[in-house]
Coordinates of C-alpha atoms in Angstrom, one line a residue:
X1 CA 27.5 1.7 54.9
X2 CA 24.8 -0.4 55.3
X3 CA 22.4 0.3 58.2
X4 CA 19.8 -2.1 59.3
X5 CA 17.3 -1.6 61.6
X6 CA 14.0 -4.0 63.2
X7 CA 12.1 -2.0 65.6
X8 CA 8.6 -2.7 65.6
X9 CA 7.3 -5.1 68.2
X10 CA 4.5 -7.3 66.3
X11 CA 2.3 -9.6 66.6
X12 CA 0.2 -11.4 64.1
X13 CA -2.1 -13.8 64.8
X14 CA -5.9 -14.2 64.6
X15 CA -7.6 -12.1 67.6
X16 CA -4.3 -9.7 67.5
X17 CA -6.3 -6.8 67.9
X18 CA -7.4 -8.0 71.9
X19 CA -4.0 -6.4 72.9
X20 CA -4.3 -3.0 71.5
X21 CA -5.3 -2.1 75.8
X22 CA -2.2 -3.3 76.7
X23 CA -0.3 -2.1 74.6
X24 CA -1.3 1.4 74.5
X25 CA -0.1 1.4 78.5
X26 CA 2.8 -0.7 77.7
X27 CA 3.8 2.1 75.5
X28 CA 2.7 4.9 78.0
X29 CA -0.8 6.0 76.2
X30 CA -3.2 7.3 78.6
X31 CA -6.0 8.7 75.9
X32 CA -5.0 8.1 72.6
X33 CA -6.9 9.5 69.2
X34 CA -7.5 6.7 67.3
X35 CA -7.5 7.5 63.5
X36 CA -9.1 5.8 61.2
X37 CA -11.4 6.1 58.0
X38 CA -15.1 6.5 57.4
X39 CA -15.4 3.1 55.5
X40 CA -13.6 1.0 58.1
X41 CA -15.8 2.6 60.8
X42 CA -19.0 1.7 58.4
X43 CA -17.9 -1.7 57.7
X44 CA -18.1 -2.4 61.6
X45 CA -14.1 -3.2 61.1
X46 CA -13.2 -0.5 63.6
X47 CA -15.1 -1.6 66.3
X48 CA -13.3 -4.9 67.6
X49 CA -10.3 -2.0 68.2
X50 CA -12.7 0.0 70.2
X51 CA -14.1 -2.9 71.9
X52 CA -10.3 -3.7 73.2
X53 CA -10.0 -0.4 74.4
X54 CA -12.5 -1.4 77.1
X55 CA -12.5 1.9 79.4
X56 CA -9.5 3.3 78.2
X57 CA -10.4 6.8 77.3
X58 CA -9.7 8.0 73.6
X59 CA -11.0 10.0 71.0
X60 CA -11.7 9.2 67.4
X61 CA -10.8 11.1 64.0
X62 CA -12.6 8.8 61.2
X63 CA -12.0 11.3 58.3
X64 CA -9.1 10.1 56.9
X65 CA -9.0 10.4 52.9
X66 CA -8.2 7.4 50.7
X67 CA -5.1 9.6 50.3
X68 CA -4.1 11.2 52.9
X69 CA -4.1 15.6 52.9
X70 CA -2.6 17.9 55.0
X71 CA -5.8 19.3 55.8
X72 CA -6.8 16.3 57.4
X73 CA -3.8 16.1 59.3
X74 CA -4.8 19.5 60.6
X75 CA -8.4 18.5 61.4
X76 CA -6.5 15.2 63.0
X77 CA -4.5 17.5 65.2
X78 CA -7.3 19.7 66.6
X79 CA -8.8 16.8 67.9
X80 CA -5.2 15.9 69.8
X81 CA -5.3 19.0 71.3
X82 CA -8.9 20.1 72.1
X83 CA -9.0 16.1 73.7
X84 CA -5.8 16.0 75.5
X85 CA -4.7 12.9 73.7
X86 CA -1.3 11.7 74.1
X87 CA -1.0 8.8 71.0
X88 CA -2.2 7.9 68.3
X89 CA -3.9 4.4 67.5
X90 CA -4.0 3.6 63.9
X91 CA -6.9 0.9 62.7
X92 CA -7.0 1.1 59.0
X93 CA -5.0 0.8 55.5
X94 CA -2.1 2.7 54.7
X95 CA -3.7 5.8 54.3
X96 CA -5.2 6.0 58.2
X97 CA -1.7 4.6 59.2
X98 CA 0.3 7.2 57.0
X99 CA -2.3 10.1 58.1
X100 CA -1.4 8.9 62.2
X101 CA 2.3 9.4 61.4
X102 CA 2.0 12.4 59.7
X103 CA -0.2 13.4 63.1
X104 CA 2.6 12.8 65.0
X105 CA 4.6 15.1 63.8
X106 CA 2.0 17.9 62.7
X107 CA 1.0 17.5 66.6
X108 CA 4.9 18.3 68.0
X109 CA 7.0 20.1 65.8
X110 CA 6.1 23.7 64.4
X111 CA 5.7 24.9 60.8
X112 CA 3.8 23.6 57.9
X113 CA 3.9 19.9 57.3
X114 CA 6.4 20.2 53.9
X115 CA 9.4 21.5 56.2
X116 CA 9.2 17.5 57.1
X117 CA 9.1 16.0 54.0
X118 CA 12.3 14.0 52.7
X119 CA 12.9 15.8 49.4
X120 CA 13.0 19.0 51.6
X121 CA 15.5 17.7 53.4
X122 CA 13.7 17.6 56.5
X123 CA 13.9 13.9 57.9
X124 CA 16.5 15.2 60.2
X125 CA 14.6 17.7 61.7
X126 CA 11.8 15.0 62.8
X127 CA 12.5 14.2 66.5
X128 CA 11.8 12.0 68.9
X129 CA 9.3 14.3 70.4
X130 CA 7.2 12.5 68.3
X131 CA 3.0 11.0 69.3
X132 CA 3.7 7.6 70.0
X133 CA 1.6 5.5 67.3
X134 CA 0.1 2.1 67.1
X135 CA -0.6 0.6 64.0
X136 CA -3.3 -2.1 63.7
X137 CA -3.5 -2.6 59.6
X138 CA -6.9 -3.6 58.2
X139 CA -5.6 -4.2 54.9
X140 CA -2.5 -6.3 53.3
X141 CA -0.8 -3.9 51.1
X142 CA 1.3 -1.2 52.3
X143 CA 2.8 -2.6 54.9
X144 CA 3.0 1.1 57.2
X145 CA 2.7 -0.7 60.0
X146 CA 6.4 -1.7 60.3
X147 CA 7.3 1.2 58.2
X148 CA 9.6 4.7 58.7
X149 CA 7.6 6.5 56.0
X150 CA 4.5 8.3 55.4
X151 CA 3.4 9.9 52.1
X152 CA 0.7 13.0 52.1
X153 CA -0.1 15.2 49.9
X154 CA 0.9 18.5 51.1
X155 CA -1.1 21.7 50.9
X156 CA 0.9 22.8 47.6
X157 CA -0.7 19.2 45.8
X158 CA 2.6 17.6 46.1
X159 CA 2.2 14.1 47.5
X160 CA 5.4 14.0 49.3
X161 CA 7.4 11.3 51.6
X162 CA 8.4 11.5 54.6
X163 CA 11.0 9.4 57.0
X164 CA 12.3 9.1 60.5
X165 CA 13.2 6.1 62.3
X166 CA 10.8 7.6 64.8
X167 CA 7.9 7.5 62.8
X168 CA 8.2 3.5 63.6
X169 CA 5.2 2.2 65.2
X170 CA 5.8 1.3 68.9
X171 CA 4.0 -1.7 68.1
X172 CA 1.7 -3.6 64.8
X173 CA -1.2 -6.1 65.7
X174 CA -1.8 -7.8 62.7
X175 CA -5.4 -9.5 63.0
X176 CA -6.2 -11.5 60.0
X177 CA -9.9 -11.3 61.1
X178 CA -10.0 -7.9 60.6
X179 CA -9.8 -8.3 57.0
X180 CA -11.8 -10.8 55.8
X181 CA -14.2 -8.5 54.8
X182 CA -11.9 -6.4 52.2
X183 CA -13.8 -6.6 49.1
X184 CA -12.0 -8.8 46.2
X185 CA -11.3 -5.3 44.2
X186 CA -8.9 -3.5 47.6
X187 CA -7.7 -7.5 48.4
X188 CA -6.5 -7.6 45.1
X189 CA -4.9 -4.0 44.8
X190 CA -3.6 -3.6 48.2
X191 CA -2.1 -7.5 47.5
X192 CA -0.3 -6.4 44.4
X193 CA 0.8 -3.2 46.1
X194 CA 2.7 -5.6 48.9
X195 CA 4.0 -7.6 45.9
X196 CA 5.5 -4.7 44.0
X197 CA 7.2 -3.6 47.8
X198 CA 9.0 -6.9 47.8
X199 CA 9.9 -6.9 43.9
X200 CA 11.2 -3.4 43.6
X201 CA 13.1 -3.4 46.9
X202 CA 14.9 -7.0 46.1
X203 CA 15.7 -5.0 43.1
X204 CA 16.8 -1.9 45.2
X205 CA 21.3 -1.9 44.9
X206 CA 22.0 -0.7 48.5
X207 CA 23.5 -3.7 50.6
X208 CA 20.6 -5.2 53.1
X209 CA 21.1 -9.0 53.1
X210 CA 18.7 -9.4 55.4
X211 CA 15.9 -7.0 53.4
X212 CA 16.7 -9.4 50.3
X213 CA 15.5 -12.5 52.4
X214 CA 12.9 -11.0 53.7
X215 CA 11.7 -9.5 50.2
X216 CA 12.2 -12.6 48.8
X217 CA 9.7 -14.6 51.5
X218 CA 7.1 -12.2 51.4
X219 CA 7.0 -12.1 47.9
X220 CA 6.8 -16.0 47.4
X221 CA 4.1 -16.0 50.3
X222 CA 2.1 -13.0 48.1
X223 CA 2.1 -14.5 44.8
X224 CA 1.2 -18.0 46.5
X225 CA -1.8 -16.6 48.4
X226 CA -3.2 -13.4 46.8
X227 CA -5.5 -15.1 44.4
X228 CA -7.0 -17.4 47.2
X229 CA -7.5 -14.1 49.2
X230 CA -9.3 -12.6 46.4
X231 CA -11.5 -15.2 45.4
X232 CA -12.7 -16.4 48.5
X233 CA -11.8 -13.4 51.3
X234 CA -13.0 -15.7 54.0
X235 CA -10.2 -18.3 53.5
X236 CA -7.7 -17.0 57.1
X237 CA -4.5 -19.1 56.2
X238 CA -4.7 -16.6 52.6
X239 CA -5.3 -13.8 54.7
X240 CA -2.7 -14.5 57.4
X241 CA -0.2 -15.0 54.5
X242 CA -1.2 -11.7 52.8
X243 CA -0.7 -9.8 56.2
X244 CA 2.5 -11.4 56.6
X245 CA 4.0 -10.4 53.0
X246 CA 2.6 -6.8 53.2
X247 CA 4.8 -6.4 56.8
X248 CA 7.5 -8.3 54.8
X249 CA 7.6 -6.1 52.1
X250 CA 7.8 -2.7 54.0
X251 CA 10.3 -4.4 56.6
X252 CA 12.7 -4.8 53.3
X253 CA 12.1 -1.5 51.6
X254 CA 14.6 0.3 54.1
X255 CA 17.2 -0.7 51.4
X256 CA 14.8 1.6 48.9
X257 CA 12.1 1.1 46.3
X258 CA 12.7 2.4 42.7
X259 CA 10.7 3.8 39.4
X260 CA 7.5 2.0 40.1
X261 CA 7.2 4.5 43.0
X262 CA 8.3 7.3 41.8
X263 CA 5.6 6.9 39.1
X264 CA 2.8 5.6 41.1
X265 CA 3.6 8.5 43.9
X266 CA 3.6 10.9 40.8
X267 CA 0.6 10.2 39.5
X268 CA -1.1 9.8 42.3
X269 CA -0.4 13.6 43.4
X270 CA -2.0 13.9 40.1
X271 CA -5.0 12.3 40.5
X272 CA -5.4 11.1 43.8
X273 CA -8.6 9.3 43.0
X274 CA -6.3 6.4 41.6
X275 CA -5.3 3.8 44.1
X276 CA -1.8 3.5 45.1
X277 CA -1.4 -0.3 44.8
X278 CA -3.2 -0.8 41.3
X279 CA -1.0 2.0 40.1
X280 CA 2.4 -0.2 41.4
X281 CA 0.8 -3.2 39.5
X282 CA 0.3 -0.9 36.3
X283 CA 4.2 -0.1 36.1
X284 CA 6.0 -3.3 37.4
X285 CA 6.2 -5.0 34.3
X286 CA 7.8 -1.7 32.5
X287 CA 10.2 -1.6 35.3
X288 CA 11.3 -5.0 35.9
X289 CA 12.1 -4.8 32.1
X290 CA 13.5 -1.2 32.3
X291 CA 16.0 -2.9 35.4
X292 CA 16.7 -5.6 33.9
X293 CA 20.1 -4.7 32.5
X294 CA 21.2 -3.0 35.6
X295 CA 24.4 -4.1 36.5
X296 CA 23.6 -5.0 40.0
X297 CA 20.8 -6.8 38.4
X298 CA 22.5 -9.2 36.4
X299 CA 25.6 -9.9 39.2
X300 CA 23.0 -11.1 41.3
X301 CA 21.3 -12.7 39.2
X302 CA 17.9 -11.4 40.7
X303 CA 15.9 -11.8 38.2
X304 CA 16.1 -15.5 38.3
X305 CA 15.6 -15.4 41.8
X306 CA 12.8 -13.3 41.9
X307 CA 11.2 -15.8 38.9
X308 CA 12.2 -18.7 41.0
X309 CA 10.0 -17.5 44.0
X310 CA 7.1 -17.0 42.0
X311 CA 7.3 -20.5 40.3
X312 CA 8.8 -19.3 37.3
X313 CA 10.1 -22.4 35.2
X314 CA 12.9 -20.0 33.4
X315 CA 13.4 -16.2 32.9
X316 CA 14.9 -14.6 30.7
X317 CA 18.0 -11.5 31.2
X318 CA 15.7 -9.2 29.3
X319 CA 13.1 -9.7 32.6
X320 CA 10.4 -10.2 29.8
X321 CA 9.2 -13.4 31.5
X322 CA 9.0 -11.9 34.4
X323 CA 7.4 -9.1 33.4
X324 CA 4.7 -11.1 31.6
X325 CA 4.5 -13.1 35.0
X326 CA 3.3 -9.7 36.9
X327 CA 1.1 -8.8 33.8
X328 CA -0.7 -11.8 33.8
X329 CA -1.3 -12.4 37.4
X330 CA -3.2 -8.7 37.0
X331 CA -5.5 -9.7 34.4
X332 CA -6.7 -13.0 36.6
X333 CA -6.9 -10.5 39.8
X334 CA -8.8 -8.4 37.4
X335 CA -7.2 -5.3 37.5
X336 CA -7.0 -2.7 34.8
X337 CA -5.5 -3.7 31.9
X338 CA -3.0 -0.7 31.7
X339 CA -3.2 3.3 32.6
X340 CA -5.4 4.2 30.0
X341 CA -8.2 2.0 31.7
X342 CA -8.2 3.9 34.4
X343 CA -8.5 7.4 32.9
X344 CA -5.2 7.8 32.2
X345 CA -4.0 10.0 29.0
X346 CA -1.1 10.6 27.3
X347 CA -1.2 14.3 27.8
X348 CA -0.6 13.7 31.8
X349 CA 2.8 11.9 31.0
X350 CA 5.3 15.4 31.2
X351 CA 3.3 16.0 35.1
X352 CA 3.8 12.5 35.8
X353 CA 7.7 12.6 34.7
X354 CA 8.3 16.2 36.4
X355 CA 7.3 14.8 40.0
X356 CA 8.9 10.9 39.2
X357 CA 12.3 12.9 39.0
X358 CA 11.7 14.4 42.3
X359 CA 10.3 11.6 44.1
X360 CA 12.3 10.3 46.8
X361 CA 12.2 6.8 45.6
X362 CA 14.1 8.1 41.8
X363 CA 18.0 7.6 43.2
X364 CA 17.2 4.3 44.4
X365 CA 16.7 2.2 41.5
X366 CA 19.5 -0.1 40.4
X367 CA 19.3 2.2 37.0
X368 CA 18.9 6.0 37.4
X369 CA 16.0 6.6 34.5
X370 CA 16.5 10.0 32.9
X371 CA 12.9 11.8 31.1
X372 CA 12.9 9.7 28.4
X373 CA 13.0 6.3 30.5
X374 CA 10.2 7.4 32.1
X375 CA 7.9 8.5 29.5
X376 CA 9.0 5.3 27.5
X377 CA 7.8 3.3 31.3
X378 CA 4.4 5.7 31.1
X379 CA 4.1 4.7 27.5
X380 CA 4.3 0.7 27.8
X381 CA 2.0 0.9 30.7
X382 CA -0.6 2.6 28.9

């Protein structure tokens, strides 16, 4: 059965973030905590959300990590409760959005934050007692604004998932001003990171017709605008387009994402210095070729459909043009040119496979990889 679900009011548009007042009392917020991130606070990025607060009280937690931890979560929480606050406003990238909804639960439901996560089988037990959240993204990558799931890494060092259709934001303002000053390095690796969202979920078997268009949009949009974005971060139409394809990509992955996650989540439990979307940009090409012979891939023929949003001229049923495609579009963002640039070893690869089997994101590629796939996908990605 197929289930398909749009929830999120949003609005994108240049001075979006001027309704986050409204909103917070259309949705019932009388002092939120707004969470956010030390950089976006330094960067003066968080202010135009504080600014629209006018007198609205609210607290702040600006701690978040560039991944987030339970034990921010906790310190997240205290705040909730020692301030009364009854939402949560997220202004920042994935992580500060991922950290809010992982607040929301933390803050309402009892026990450590693991009984929560998907793998645990604890999606079910996440209720609608819920924080409400707001999400306003000041990045173009992860999409979590229109998003179900949140990944932390838990308190054992797992970097888990975790999904409810209440974790949905009650609402996403998607500013385009408020990231024109993302350096080209984050424009570049958040871009590829909403990229890889569209690729791997048009790839994804469940049935979502809808998710396929919508993957197939945003990725065209993407791969048209993310090296105008990154070259010249002032240019709005680029980063309206980028905003757009990052919410297009996490609106499609409801179908379900595939190897390039599981890796990229993997190893970034393992190291979570690495940053999530340069790691999805490392393993595409490995993937799209590792896929390629899926049945499902070859009845639909989404490879060629995939190449024909990029541009592609042909592509072959091997996906080695496509691959190529990805691998080349990484060396003119300049991004790593494979794992082992970015401190990456071989003798990380049985770590990196153990939690890639575990990862939530494993039983929904269009081929189920077994140890060896993955190690063979680690070692062509080197």
């Amino acid at each position: 059965m197929a289930r398909i679900l749009y929830l999120t009011q949003i609005d994108i548009d240049p001075g979006a973030v001027r309704l986050l007042r409204g909103e917070c009392q259309r949705t019932g917020m009388r002092r939120p905590l707004v969470v956010t991130d030390a950089g976006v606070r330094a960067a003066g990025v968080l202010q135009p959300a504080l600014d629209a607060l006018g007198d609205l009280a609210h607290a702040v937690f600006d701690q978040t990590p560039s991944n987030p931890t339970e034990a921010a979560v906790r310190a997240a929480v205290a705040i909730v409760r020692s301030e009364g606050c009854d939402g949560l406003v997220a202004v920042g990238g994935g992580s500060s959005i991922d950290l809010a909804k992982a607040v929301a639960i933390a803050a309402t439901h009892p026990g450590p934050l693991k009984t929560y996560a998907t793998i645990e089988g604890g999606s079910a037990l996440i209720t609608e007692a819920v924080l409400p959240l707001i999400a306003v993204p000041t990045t173009a990558g992860t999409g979590s604004e229109v998003a179900r799931g949140a990944i932390v890494i838990v308190d054992d060092g797992r970097k888990l998932g975790f999904h409810s259709w209440y974790l949905l934001p009650k609402a996403a303002l998607l500013d385009p001003e408020l990231t024109l000053a993302l350096p080209p390095g984050l424009t570049a690796a958040t871009g590829m990171d909403a990229i890889a969202h569209c690729l791997e979920t048009f790839m994804a078997p469940a049935v979502n017709p809808p998710a396929d268009g919508i993957a197939l949009d945003g990725l065209a949009r993407g791969w048209a605008y993310i090296e105008t974005a990154t070259r010249n971060g002032r240019d709005l139409t680029a980063r309206w387009n980028m905003l757009s394809a990052s919410m297009q990509g996490a609106m499609a992955f409801q179908k379900g994402l595939g190897c390039v996650h599981s890796l990229s989540h993997s190893l970034g439990g393992v190291n979570p210095r690495l940053h999530h979307g340069t790691l999805n940009a490392m393993f595409l090409p490995a993937v799209i070729r590792f896929n390629a012979s899926a049945p499902s891939i070859q009845a639909d023929r989404r490879l060629q459909r995939m190449a024909q949003a990029i541009g592609l001229d042909s592509c072959d049923l091997e996906g080695r043009d496509l691959a190529n495609a990805v691998r080349d579009l990484n060396a003119r963002l300049g991004l790593p040119s494979g794992l082992r640039a970015m401190g990456v070893t071989d003798d990380l690869f049985e770590r990196i496979v153990d939690g890639a089997m575990a990862d939530h994101c494993h039983k929904t590629n269009p081929r189920i990889a077994t140890r060896d796939d993955y190690l063979q996908m680690l070692q062509a990605s080197i």
